[in-house]
């Protein structure tokens, strides 16, 4: 506790400033997620406090972030659609997925996975972050222009037949579940169908219209309808918000421009009684846990989203640890990655229980905290406490914020989150892949694949596909480089190593020397297996130099075994020089040593091998 209050004044200023910066973003991310501003605020309160308390980065400020919100949108929309568009009915299942993500994050930290996050390729991260920006920008077009598909009577009417069919399908499912479905007369079905009123059909049609026009594809598909139904007051408020956010930064950065835009535009709209759309009402009471997560737990509803929960956990881990690195660079400290993951997991778990959306370490808020004097965990905890105080005292006032203002804020977030560094590098990266007449960089291919698939299809699957492609391309490159450096050539053609320069000239036809200049793994096995075919007919002894082969995998192990068996059939003797620890252990495990290569044919140095050659190999040319 003594260390916690060692920098109280700096942490107080840092926490308050970071909390103020977090307020408009929390509200905006909550609205964007589909659960409303309250969910964003609850997420910011609990994640900020508990991630700071239990985490491993002293200056980290956590809360809802753009990447986490983008993935959460997918979960929320999917579960709401399954529950006939009823948010209240879907909420327990949604929060259960978020709770699982938090628990998985804790597990990642306890299992020590924090140190492996750095191995995710940059093109995958770059494509993902740019896709997040594209998704936010495009999906905020309709809120920014005041167009809401579920309120478009013409669009909604098109979904009436589909809505009626869906309602009938649900009736049949209910009857089948109750064991009363009778195909001969459908009496019960007809009775229940007659009880369906126009209001229920309209509600289902609105849900279908909203779902149809959601996401990147849905927005672009119905963009013309949106433009034809612009609410100019809403568009004006959104544009004013964007202009103030960018313009105020040119005046001063001492006060967060996002907060200034929120207060000024909302104040003007309220004072002049402009005809604008309000955000959802924010309750002013103390947050209470949603116990339906536990009492109404339904494994069948959650099962399809287990993988998504794991992906949320991984994404939150990446997001947080990247911010931790930024904090380390600014404060000249060293964070504890696994402890940070545990802290983030605890924060996300508690936020889910209280109805908040998931989050992660937030770079901008963390930088603001550090620049304002924050140095210890107390700053992150104070940021969460400040947001709680705002919730308890200013909830009714915050409920008067125009929805278009939050849309404007999110537009600037979408612009800012894109990876411009990666986009600028597209033209300068080496073009190492040929696609027909076109040459392009393999890293650009990975980035574009992740970007396009994330924006138009599925964020989680896009990252998984990107990782697989990146891994395959990496393995191919490593295999090509190893093969290039380990060309199967005789000593006369191949450049000799320094200790081979004095090799007896009269024995060069009888002895073939093979250099392996890298790991023997599955990407190089096909080239290595050509060894037996390229040994000169005159050579009856092969020296395989293993000085630089630090690693062999199972594919390489059996490739070596096959080569040695073939050489033995041809009565060719094989000698190993300077075999490394891991390959030797692997060779011993399947008896390559001593069955195919006896101990007396293992040499620690090339000089020792030369002595053996001079004593045992005869010049027969």
Coordinates of C-alpha atoms in Angstrom, one line a residue:
X1 CA 0.0 0.0 0.0
X2 CA 2.9 2.3 0.7
X3 CA 4.1 2.0 -2.9
X4 CA 0.6 2.5 -4.1
X5 CA 0.4 6.0 -2.6
X6 CA 4.0 7.0 -3.3
X7 CA 3.0 9.2 -6.2
X8 CA -0.5 10.2 -5.1
X9 CA -0.6 13.7 -6.6
X10 CA 0.7 12.5 -10.0
X11 CA -1.6 9.5 -10.1
X12 CA -4.6 11.6 -9.1
X13 CA -4.0 14.0 -12.1
X14 CA -3.2 11.1 -14.4
X15 CA -6.3 9.0 -13.3
X16 CA -8.7 12.0 -13.6
X17 CA -7.4 13.0 -17.0
X18 CA -7.4 9.5 -18.4
X19 CA -11.0 9.0 -17.0
X20 CA -12.2 12.2 -18.7
X21 CA -10.6 11.0 -22.0
X22 CA -12.2 7.6 -21.5
X23 CA -15.8 8.9 -20.9
X24 CA -16.9 9.8 -24.4
X25 CA -15.1 6.7 -25.9
X26 CA -16.8 4.4 -23.4
X27 CA -20.2 5.8 -24.3
X28 CA -19.4 5.6 -28.0
X29 CA -18.1 2.1 -27.9
X30 CA -21.1 1.0 -25.9
X31 CA -23.5 2.3 -28.5
X32 CA -21.4 0.8 -31.3
X33 CA -21.4 -2.6 -29.7
X34 CA -25.2 -2.8 -29.7
X35 CA -25.7 -3.0 -26.0
X36 CA -25.9 0.8 -25.4
X37 CA -23.8 3.5 -23.7
X38 CA -24.4 2.0 -20.2
X39 CA -22.6 -1.2 -21.2
X40 CA -19.6 0.8 -22.5
X41 CA -19.5 2.9 -19.3
X42 CA -19.7 -0.2 -17.0
X43 CA -16.9 -1.9 -19.0
X44 CA -14.7 1.2 -18.6
X45 CA -15.4 1.4 -14.8
X46 CA -14.7 -2.2 -13.9
X47 CA -11.9 -3.1 -16.4
X48 CA -10.0 0.1 -15.6
X49 CA -10.1 -0.5 -11.9
X50 CA -9.5 -4.2 -11.7
X51 CA -7.0 -4.5 -14.6
X52 CA -4.9 -1.8 -12.9
X53 CA -5.2 -3.5 -9.4
X54 CA -4.2 -7.0 -10.6
X55 CA -2.3 -6.2 -13.8
X56 CA 1.4 -6.1 -14.5
X57 CA 1.8 -2.7 -16.0
X58 CA 1.8 0.1 -13.5
X59 CA 0.6 2.9 -15.8
X60 CA -1.8 1.0 -17.9
X61 CA -5.4 2.5 -18.4
X62 CA -7.8 -0.2 -19.6
X63 CA -11.3 -0.1 -21.0
X64 CA -13.3 -0.7 -24.1
X65 CA -11.2 -0.4 -27.3
X66 CA -12.0 -0.3 -31.0
X67 CA -10.7 -3.9 -31.8
X68 CA -12.5 -5.4 -28.8
X69 CA -15.7 -3.6 -29.6
X70 CA -15.6 -4.6 -33.2
X71 CA -15.4 -8.3 -32.3
X72 CA -18.0 -7.8 -29.5
X73 CA -20.4 -6.4 -32.2
X74 CA -20.3 -9.8 -34.0
X75 CA -21.1 -11.7 -30.8
X76 CA -23.8 -9.4 -29.7
X77 CA -25.5 -9.2 -33.2
X78 CA -25.4 -13.0 -33.6
X79 CA -26.9 -13.8 -30.2
X80 CA -29.6 -11.1 -30.5
X81 CA -30.6 -12.5 -33.9
X82 CA -31.0 -15.9 -32.4
X83 CA -33.2 -14.4 -29.7
X84 CA -35.7 -12.7 -32.2
X85 CA -34.1 -9.3 -31.8
X86 CA -34.8 -9.2 -28.0
X87 CA -31.7 -7.7 -26.4
X88 CA -33.0 -8.4 -22.8
X89 CA -33.5 -12.0 -23.7
X90 CA -30.1 -12.3 -25.4
X91 CA -28.1 -10.4 -22.7
X92 CA -27.3 -13.3 -20.3
X93 CA -25.8 -15.4 -23.2
X94 CA -23.9 -12.4 -24.5
X95 CA -22.4 -11.6 -21.1
X96 CA -21.6 -15.3 -20.5
X97 CA -19.4 -15.2 -23.7
X98 CA -17.7 -12.1 -22.4
X99 CA -17.2 -13.8 -19.0
X100 CA -15.6 -16.8 -20.7
X101 CA -13.3 -14.5 -22.6
X102 CA -12.1 -13.0 -19.3
X103 CA -11.6 -16.5 -17.8
X104 CA -9.7 -17.6 -20.9
X105 CA -7.5 -14.5 -20.5
X106 CA -6.7 -15.4 -16.9
X107 CA -5.8 -18.9 -18.1
X108 CA -3.5 -17.5 -20.7
X109 CA -1.7 -15.5 -18.1
X110 CA -1.4 -18.4 -15.6
X111 CA -0.1 -20.7 -18.4
X112 CA 2.6 -18.2 -19.3
X113 CA 1.3 -17.3 -22.8
X114 CA 2.2 -13.7 -22.4
X115 CA 5.7 -14.1 -23.9
X116 CA 4.3 -15.7 -27.1
X117 CA 2.2 -12.8 -28.2
X118 CA 5.2 -11.1 -29.8
X119 CA 5.4 -13.9 -32.4
X120 CA 2.2 -12.8 -34.2
X121 CA 3.4 -11.4 -37.6
X122 CA 3.1 -7.7 -38.2
X123 CA 1.2 -8.0 -41.5
X124 CA -1.6 -9.9 -39.6
X125 CA -1.8 -7.2 -36.9
X126 CA -1.6 -4.4 -39.6
X127 CA -4.4 -5.9 -41.7
X128 CA -6.6 -6.4 -38.7
X129 CA -6.1 -2.9 -37.3
X130 CA -6.8 -1.3 -40.6
X131 CA -9.9 -3.5 -41.0
X132 CA -11.1 -2.3 -37.6
X133 CA -10.9 1.2 -38.8
X134 CA -12.7 0.4 -42.0
X135 CA -15.5 -1.4 -40.1
X136 CA -16.0 1.5 -37.7
X137 CA -16.0 4.1 -40.4
X138 CA -18.5 2.3 -42.6
X139 CA -20.8 1.2 -39.9
X140 CA -21.0 4.7 -38.4
X141 CA -22.3 6.2 -41.7
X142 CA -25.9 5.5 -41.0
X143 CA -25.8 6.8 -37.3
X144 CA -23.9 9.9 -38.5
X145 CA -26.5 10.8 -41.2
X146 CA -29.5 9.9 -38.9
X147 CA -30.7 6.9 -40.9
X148 CA -32.0 3.9 -39.0
X149 CA -33.0 1.0 -41.2
X150 CA -35.6 -0.4 -38.7
X151 CA -37.5 2.9 -39.0
X152 CA -37.5 2.9 -42.8
X153 CA -41.1 1.8 -43.5
X154 CA -40.5 1.0 -47.1
X155 CA -37.4 -1.2 -46.3
X156 CA -39.2 -2.9 -43.3
X157 CA -42.2 -3.8 -45.5
X158 CA -40.0 -5.8 -47.8
X159 CA -39.2 -8.1 -44.9
X160 CA -42.8 -8.8 -43.9
X161 CA -43.1 -12.2 -45.8
X162 CA -39.8 -13.3 -44.3
X163 CA -40.9 -12.2 -40.8
X164 CA -44.1 -14.2 -41.1
X165 CA -42.2 -17.2 -42.2
X166 CA -39.8 -16.9 -39.4
X167 CA -42.6 -16.5 -36.8
X168 CA -44.3 -19.6 -38.2
X169 CA -40.9 -21.5 -38.1
X170 CA -40.6 -20.5 -34.4
X171 CA -44.1 -21.8 -33.7
X172 CA -43.4 -25.1 -35.3
X173 CA -40.1 -25.4 -33.3
X174 CA -42.0 -24.7 -30.1
X175 CA -44.6 -27.3 -30.8
X176 CA -42.0 -29.9 -31.7
X177 CA -40.2 -29.1 -28.4
X178 CA -43.4 -29.5 -26.5
X179 CA -44.3 -32.7 -28.4
X180 CA -47.7 -31.4 -29.7
X181 CA -46.9 -31.0 -33.4
X182 CA -49.5 -32.9 -35.5
X183 CA -48.8 -32.8 -39.2
X184 CA -52.2 -34.2 -40.2
X185 CA -54.3 -31.2 -39.2
X186 CA -52.0 -28.4 -37.8
X187 CA -54.9 -27.4 -35.5
X188 CA -52.5 -26.1 -32.7
X189 CA -50.3 -24.4 -35.3
X190 CA -53.3 -22.6 -36.8
X191 CA -54.5 -21.6 -33.4
X192 CA -51.1 -20.2 -32.4
X193 CA -50.6 -18.5 -35.7
X194 CA -53.9 -16.7 -35.4
X195 CA -52.7 -15.2 -32.1
X196 CA -49.8 -13.5 -33.9
X197 CA -50.7 -9.8 -34.4
X198 CA -49.4 -7.1 -36.7
X199 CA -47.3 -5.6 -34.0
X200 CA -45.3 -8.8 -33.6
X201 CA -44.9 -9.1 -37.4
X202 CA -43.7 -5.5 -37.6
X203 CA -41.2 -6.0 -34.8
X204 CA -39.8 -9.1 -36.5
X205 CA -39.7 -7.2 -39.8
X206 CA -37.8 -4.3 -38.2
X207 CA -35.3 -6.7 -36.7
X208 CA -34.7 -8.3 -40.0
X209 CA -34.3 -4.9 -41.7
X210 CA -31.8 -3.8 -39.1
X211 CA -29.8 -7.0 -39.4
X212 CA -29.8 -6.8 -43.2
X213 CA -28.4 -3.3 -43.2
X214 CA -25.8 -3.9 -40.5
X215 CA -22.1 -4.5 -40.9
X216 CA -19.9 -3.4 -43.7
X217 CA -21.7 -5.3 -46.5
X218 CA -25.1 -4.4 -45.2
X219 CA -24.2 -0.7 -45.0
X220 CA -22.8 -0.6 -48.5
X221 CA -25.7 -2.5 -49.9
X222 CA -28.2 0.0 -48.5
X223 CA -26.1 3.1 -48.7
X224 CA -28.2 4.7 -51.5
X225 CA -31.3 4.4 -49.3
X226 CA -29.4 5.9 -46.4
X227 CA -28.3 8.9 -48.5
X228 CA -31.8 9.4 -49.8
X229 CA -33.0 9.6 -46.2
X230 CA -30.4 11.8 -44.7
X231 CA -31.4 13.7 -41.5
X232 CA -29.5 16.9 -42.0
X233 CA -29.6 17.9 -38.3
X234 CA -28.0 14.6 -37.3
X235 CA -25.3 14.9 -40.1
X236 CA -24.6 18.5 -38.9
X237 CA -24.0 17.4 -35.3
X238 CA -21.7 14.5 -36.4
X239 CA -19.7 16.8 -38.7
X240 CA -19.4 19.5 -36.0
X241 CA -18.1 16.8 -33.6
X242 CA -15.5 15.7 -36.1
X243 CA -14.4 19.2 -36.9
X244 CA -14.0 20.2 -33.2
X245 CA -12.1 17.0 -32.4
X246 CA -9.5 17.7 -35.1
X247 CA -9.6 21.5 -34.8
X248 CA -9.2 21.8 -31.1
X249 CA -6.0 19.7 -31.1
X250 CA -4.4 22.5 -33.1
X251 CA -5.2 25.0 -30.3
X252 CA -4.1 22.9 -27.3
X253 CA -3.7 19.3 -26.3
X254 CA -3.9 20.0 -22.6
X255 CA -7.7 19.4 -22.7
X256 CA -9.0 16.3 -24.5
X257 CA -10.5 17.4 -27.8
X258 CA -13.0 14.5 -27.8
X259 CA -14.4 15.7 -24.4
X260 CA -14.6 19.3 -25.7
X261 CA -16.5 18.1 -28.8
X262 CA -18.9 16.0 -26.7
X263 CA -19.7 18.9 -24.3
X264 CA -19.9 21.7 -26.9
X265 CA -22.0 20.0 -29.5
X266 CA -24.3 18.3 -27.0
X267 CA -24.6 21.6 -25.1
X268 CA -25.6 23.5 -28.2
X269 CA -28.0 20.8 -29.4
X270 CA -29.7 20.7 -26.0
X271 CA -29.8 24.5 -25.4
X272 CA -31.3 25.3 -28.8
X273 CA -33.7 22.3 -28.6
X274 CA -32.5 20.9 -31.9
X275 CA -34.4 17.9 -33.2
X276 CA -31.9 15.2 -32.5
X277 CA -31.9 11.6 -31.5
X278 CA -30.9 10.8 -27.9
X279 CA -28.6 7.9 -26.9
X280 CA -30.2 5.3 -24.7
X281 CA -31.0 6.3 -21.2
X282 CA -28.1 5.8 -18.7
X283 CA -29.3 4.5 -15.3
X284 CA -28.0 6.6 -12.4
X285 CA -28.0 3.8 -9.8
X286 CA -25.1 1.7 -8.5
X287 CA -24.3 -1.1 -11.1
X288 CA -25.7 -4.5 -10.0
X289 CA -24.5 -7.9 -11.1
X290 CA -26.5 -9.7 -13.8
X291 CA -27.1 -13.0 -12.0
X292 CA -29.0 -14.5 -15.0
X293 CA -25.5 -15.3 -16.4
X294 CA -25.5 -18.1 -13.8
X295 CA -29.2 -18.9 -13.2
X296 CA -30.1 -19.1 -16.9
X297 CA -26.9 -20.6 -18.2
X298 CA -27.5 -22.6 -21.4
X299 CA -24.5 -24.5 -22.8
X300 CA -26.2 -25.0 -26.2
X301 CA -26.5 -21.2 -26.7
X302 CA -22.8 -20.6 -25.7
X303 CA -21.1 -23.5 -27.5
X304 CA -21.1 -21.9 -31.0
X305 CA -19.3 -18.9 -29.4
X306 CA -16.5 -20.7 -27.5
X307 CA -14.0 -20.1 -30.3
X308 CA -15.1 -16.4 -30.4
X309 CA -14.5 -16.1 -26.6
X310 CA -11.0 -17.5 -27.1
X311 CA -10.4 -15.1 -29.9
X312 CA -11.6 -12.2 -27.7
X313 CA -9.2 -13.3 -25.0
X314 CA -6.3 -13.4 -27.5
X315 CA -7.2 -10.1 -29.1
X316 CA -7.5 -8.5 -25.6
X317 CA -4.1 -9.9 -24.8
X318 CA -2.4 -8.6 -27.9
X319 CA -4.1 -5.2 -27.5
X320 CA -3.1 -4.9 -23.9
X321 CA 0.5 -6.1 -24.2
X322 CA 1.2 -3.8 -27.2
X323 CA 0.1 -0.9 -25.0
X324 CA 2.3 -2.2 -22.2
X325 CA 5.3 -2.0 -24.5
X326 CA 4.4 1.6 -25.3
X327 CA 4.2 2.3 -21.6
X328 CA 7.5 0.7 -21.0
X329 CA 9.2 2.8 -23.6
X330 CA 7.8 6.0 -22.1
X331 CA 8.5 5.2 -18.4
X332 CA 11.7 3.1 -18.9
X333 CA 10.1 0.3 -16.9
X334 CA 9.4 -3.4 -17.7
X335 CA 5.9 -4.8 -17.5
X336 CA 5.0 -8.4 -16.4
X337 CA 3.1 -9.8 -19.4
X338 CA 1.6 -12.8 -17.7
X339 CA 0.5 -10.8 -14.7
X340 CA -1.0 -8.2 -17.1
X341 CA -3.1 -10.9 -18.8
X342 CA -4.4 -12.1 -15.4
X343 CA -5.3 -8.6 -14.5
X344 CA -7.1 -8.0 -17.9
X345 CA -8.9 -11.3 -17.5
X346 CA -10.1 -10.4 -14.0
X347 CA -11.3 -6.9 -15.2
X348 CA -13.2 -8.4 -18.2
X349 CA -14.8 -11.1 -16.1
X350 CA -16.1 -8.7 -13.5
X351 CA -17.2 -6.2 -16.2
X352 CA -19.2 -9.0 -17.9
X353 CA -20.9 -10.0 -14.6
X354 CA -22.1 -6.3 -14.2
X355 CA -23.2 -6.0 -17.8
X356 CA -20.1 -4.3 -19.4
X357 CA -18.6 -4.9 -22.7
X358 CA -15.0 -6.3 -22.8
X359 CA -11.9 -4.2 -23.2
X360 CA -8.1 -4.1 -23.1
X361 CA -5.2 -1.8 -22.4
X362 CA -5.9 1.5 -24.3
X363 CA -2.9 3.2 -25.8
X364 CA -4.1 6.8 -26.0
X365 CA -5.5 6.7 -22.4
X366 CA -2.3 5.2 -21.1
X367 CA -0.2 7.8 -22.8
X368 CA -2.4 10.6 -21.4
X369 CA -2.1 9.1 -17.9
X370 CA 1.7 9.0 -18.1
X371 CA 2.0 12.5 -19.5
X372 CA -0.3 13.7 -16.7
X373 CA 1.9 12.3 -14.0
X374 CA 0.6 8.8 -13.5
X375 CA 3.2 6.3 -12.3
X376 CA 1.5 3.6 -10.2
X377 CA -1.5 1.3 -10.4
X378 CA -3.5 3.9 -8.4
X379 CA -3.9 6.0 -11.5
X380 CA -5.8 3.3 -13.4
X381 CA -7.9 2.6 -10.3
X382 CA -8.7 6.3 -9.9
X383 CA -9.8 6.5 -13.6
X384 CA -12.4 3.8 -12.9
X385 CA -13.6 5.5 -9.7
X386 CA -14.0 8.8 -11.5
X387 CA -16.2 7.1 -14.2
X388 CA -18.3 5.5 -11.4
X389 CA -18.8 8.9 -9.8
X390 CA -19.9 10.4 -13.2
X391 CA -22.3 7.5 -13.6
X392 CA -23.8 8.0 -10.2
X393 CA -24.1 11.8 -10.4
X394 CA -24.4 12.7 -14.1
X395 CA -26.3 9.7 -15.6
X396 CA -29.5 11.7 -16.4
X397 CA -27.4 14.6 -18.0
X398 CA -25.3 12.1 -20.0
X399 CA -28.6 10.6 -21.3
X400 CA -29.2 13.9 -23.2
X401 CA -26.2 13.3 -25.5
X402 CA -27.1 13.2 -29.2
X403 CA -26.4 9.8 -30.9
X404 CA -24.9 11.6 -33.8
X405 CA -22.2 13.1 -31.5
X406 CA -21.0 9.6 -30.5
X407 CA -21.1 8.6 -34.2
X408 CA -18.8 11.5 -35.0
X409 CA -16.4 10.5 -32.2
X410 CA -16.3 6.9 -33.5
X411 CA -15.5 8.2 -37.0
X412 CA -12.4 9.8 -35.6
X413 CA -11.6 6.6 -33.7
X414 CA -11.9 4.6 -37.0
X415 CA -9.6 7.0 -38.8
X416 CA -7.0 6.9 -36.0
X417 CA -6.9 3.2 -35.4
X418 CA -5.9 2.3 -39.0
X419 CA -2.3 1.2 -39.5
X420 CA -1.0 3.9 -41.9
X421 CA 2.6 2.8 -41.3
X422 CA 1.8 -0.6 -42.8
X423 CA -0.3 0.9 -45.7
X424 CA 2.6 3.3 -46.6
X425 CA 5.0 0.3 -46.8
X426 CA 3.0 -1.5 -49.4
X427 CA 4.9 0.0 -52.4
X428 CA 8.4 -0.4 -50.8
X429 CA 8.3 -4.0 -49.6
X430 CA 10.3 -6.5 -51.7
X431 CA 8.1 -8.2 -54.3
X432 CA 8.9 -11.8 -53.6
X433 CA 5.7 -13.5 -55.0
X434 CA 4.6 -13.8 -58.6
X435 CA 0.9 -14.0 -59.3
X436 CA 0.6 -14.5 -63.1
X437 CA 2.2 -11.4 -64.6
X438 CA 2.0 -9.5 -61.3
X439 CA 4.7 -9.4 -58.7
X440 CA 3.8 -8.5 -55.1
X441 CA 5.2 -8.8 -51.6
X442 CA 4.1 -11.8 -49.6
X443 CA 3.6 -9.6 -46.6
X444 CA 1.3 -7.3 -48.5
X445 CA -0.7 -10.3 -49.6
X446 CA -1.2 -11.4 -46.0
X447 CA -2.1 -7.9 -44.9
X448 CA -4.7 -7.4 -47.7
X449 CA -6.2 -10.9 -47.1
X450 CA -6.7 -10.1 -43.4
X451 CA -8.0 -6.7 -44.2
X452 CA -10.6 -7.7 -46.8
X453 CA -11.8 -10.8 -44.9
X454 CA -12.0 -9.0 -41.6
X455 CA -14.0 -6.1 -43.1
X456 CA -16.4 -8.2 -45.2
X457 CA -16.6 -11.6 -43.6
X458 CA -15.4 -12.5 -40.1
X459 CA -12.8 -10.9 -37.9
X460 CA -11.8 -14.1 -36.1
X461 CA -11.6 -16.3 -39.1
X462 CA -9.7 -13.7 -41.0
X463 CA -6.9 -13.5 -38.4
X464 CA -6.8 -17.3 -38.2
X465 CA -6.4 -17.5 -42.0
X466 CA -3.8 -14.8 -41.9
X467 CA -1.8 -16.6 -39.3
X468 CA -1.9 -19.8 -41.3
X469 CA -0.8 -18.1 -44.6
X470 CA 1.9 -16.2 -42.8
X471 CA 3.2 -19.4 -41.2
X472 CA 3.2 -21.3 -44.5
X473 CA 5.0 -18.4 -46.3
X474 CA 7.6 -18.2 -43.5
X475 CA 8.2 -21.9 -43.7
X476 CA 8.6 -21.8 -47.5
X477 CA 11.1 -18.9 -47.2
X478 CA 13.1 -20.7 -44.5
X479 CA 13.1 -23.9 -46.6
X480 CA 14.2 -22.0 -49.7
X481 CA 17.0 -20.2 -47.7
X482 CA 18.2 -23.4 -46.1
X483 CA 18.2 -25.2 -49.5
X484 CA 20.0 -22.3 -51.1
X485 CA 22.6 -22.3 -48.4
X486 CA 23.0 -26.0 -48.4
X487 CA 23.3 -26.8 -52.1
X488 CA 24.0 -30.4 -52.8
X489 CA 27.3 -30.1 -54.7
X490 CA 30.7 -31.8 -54.7
X491 CA 33.6 -30.0 -52.9
X492 CA 35.1 -29.0 -56.3
X493 CA 32.0 -26.9 -57.2
X494 CA 30.9 -25.8 -53.7
X495 CA 32.7 -23.1 -51.9
X496 CA 34.9 -24.7 -49.3
X497 CA 34.8 -23.7 -45.6
X498 CA 38.1 -22.3 -44.2
X499 CA 39.1 -25.6 -42.5
X500 CA 38.5 -27.5 -45.7
X501 CA 41.0 -25.7 -47.8
X502 CA 43.8 -28.1 -47.1
X503 CA 41.7 -31.2 -48.0
X504 CA 43.9 -33.7 -49.8
X505 CA 43.6 -33.2 -53.5
X506 CA 43.9 -36.9 -54.3
X507 CA 40.8 -37.7 -52.1
X508 CA 38.4 -35.2 -53.5
X509 CA 36.9 -37.7 -55.9
X510 CA 36.5 -40.3 -53.2
X511 CA 34.9 -38.0 -50.5
X512 CA 31.8 -35.9 -50.8
X513 CA 31.3 -33.1 -48.3
X514 CA 27.8 -31.8 -47.5
X515 CA 27.1 -28.6 -45.6
X516 CA 23.8 -28.1 -43.8
X517 CA 23.5 -24.4 -43.1
X518 CA 20.2 -24.3 -41.2
X519 CA 17.5 -26.3 -39.5
X520 CA 16.4 -29.6 -41.1
X521 CA 12.6 -29.2 -41.0
X522 CA 9.6 -30.0 -43.1
X523 CA 10.1 -27.0 -45.4
X524 CA 13.5 -28.3 -46.5
X525 CA 13.1 -32.1 -46.5
X526 CA 12.4 -32.5 -50.2
X527 CA 15.6 -30.8 -51.2
X528 CA 17.6 -32.6 -48.6
X529 CA 16.4 -36.0 -49.9
X530 CA 18.0 -35.2 -53.3
X531 CA 21.4 -35.7 -51.6
X532 CA 21.8 -39.4 -52.5
X533 CA 21.0 -38.7 -56.2
X534 CA 23.8 -36.0 -56.5
X535 CA 26.7 -37.8 -55.0
X536 CA 29.4 -38.5 -57.6
X537 CA 29.8 -42.1 -58.6
X538 CA 33.4 -42.0 -57.5
X539 CA 32.6 -41.0 -53.9
X540 CA 32.2 -43.8 -51.4
X541 CA 32.5 -41.6 -48.3
X542 CA 30.2 -38.7 -47.4
X543 CA 30.9 -36.1 -44.7
X544 CA 27.8 -34.3 -43.4
X545 CA 28.8 -31.2 -41.6
X546 CA 26.2 -30.3 -38.9
X547 CA 27.9 -27.4 -37.2
X548 CA 25.1 -25.0 -38.2
X549 CA 22.1 -27.4 -38.0
X550 CA 20.8 -26.3 -34.6
X551 CA 17.4 -28.0 -34.9
X552 CA 15.7 -30.9 -36.6
X553 CA 11.9 -31.6 -36.5
X554 CA 10.1 -35.0 -37.0
X555 CA 9.9 -34.5 -40.8
X556 CA 13.6 -33.7 -41.0
X557 CA 14.4 -36.7 -38.7
X558 CA 12.8 -39.2 -41.0
X559 CA 14.2 -37.5 -44.1
X560 CA 17.7 -38.0 -42.7
X561 CA 16.9 -41.6 -41.9
X562 CA 15.7 -42.3 -45.4
X563 CA 18.8 -40.7 -46.9
X564 CA 21.1 -42.7 -44.7
X565 CA 19.3 -45.9 -45.5
X566 CA 19.7 -45.2 -49.2
X567 CA 23.4 -44.4 -48.8
X568 CA 24.0 -47.6 -46.9
X569 CA 22.3 -49.6 -49.7
X570 CA 24.8 -48.1 -52.1
X571 CA 27.7 -49.0 -49.7
X572 CA 28.5 -45.4 -49.0
X573 CA 29.9 -44.6 -45.6
X574 CA 28.6 -41.5 -43.8
X575 CA 30.4 -39.4 -41.2
X576 CA 28.9 -36.7 -39.0
X577 CA 30.9 -33.7 -38.0
X578 CA 30.0 -31.5 -35.0
X579 CA 26.5 -32.6 -34.4
X580 CA 24.5 -30.3 -32.1
X581 CA 22.7 -31.2 -28.9
X582 CA 19.1 -31.3 -30.1
X583 CA 19.7 -33.1 -33.4
X584 CA 21.9 -35.7 -31.6
X585 CA 19.2 -36.3 -29.0
X586 CA 16.6 -36.7 -31.8
X587 CA 18.8 -39.1 -33.8
X588 CA 19.4 -41.2 -30.7
X589 CA 15.7 -41.4 -30.0
X590 CA 15.0 -43.4 -33.3
X591 CA 18.4 -45.1 -33.3
X592 CA 20.0 -43.3 -36.3
X593 CA 22.8 -43.2 -33.8
X594 CA 24.2 -45.9 -33.4
X595 CA 22.4 -48.1 -35.9
X596 CA 23.1 -46.1 -39.0
X597 CA 25.9 -43.8 -37.7
X598 CA 28.0 -45.6 -35.1
X599 CA 29.7 -43.5 -32.3
X600 CA 33.1 -43.9 -34.0
X601 CA 31.8 -42.0 -37.0
X602 CA 30.8 -39.0 -35.0
X603 CA 33.5 -36.3 -34.9
X604 CA 33.6 -33.1 -32.8
X605 CA 35.6 -31.2 -35.4
X606 CA 36.5 -31.3 -39.1
X607 CA 40.2 -31.7 -38.2
X608 CA 39.5 -34.9 -36.2
X609 CA 37.4 -36.2 -39.2
X610 CA 40.4 -35.4 -41.5
X611 CA 42.7 -37.6 -39.5
X612 CA 40.2 -40.4 -39.8
X613 CA 39.8 -39.8 -43.6
X614 CA 43.6 -39.9 -44.2
X615 CA 44.0 -43.1 -42.3
X616 CA 40.9 -45.0 -43.7
X617 CA 40.1 -43.7 -47.2
X618 CA 42.2 -44.8 -50.1
X619 CA 42.8 -43.0 -53.4
X620 CA 41.5 -45.4 -56.0
X621 CA 41.4 -43.0 -59.0

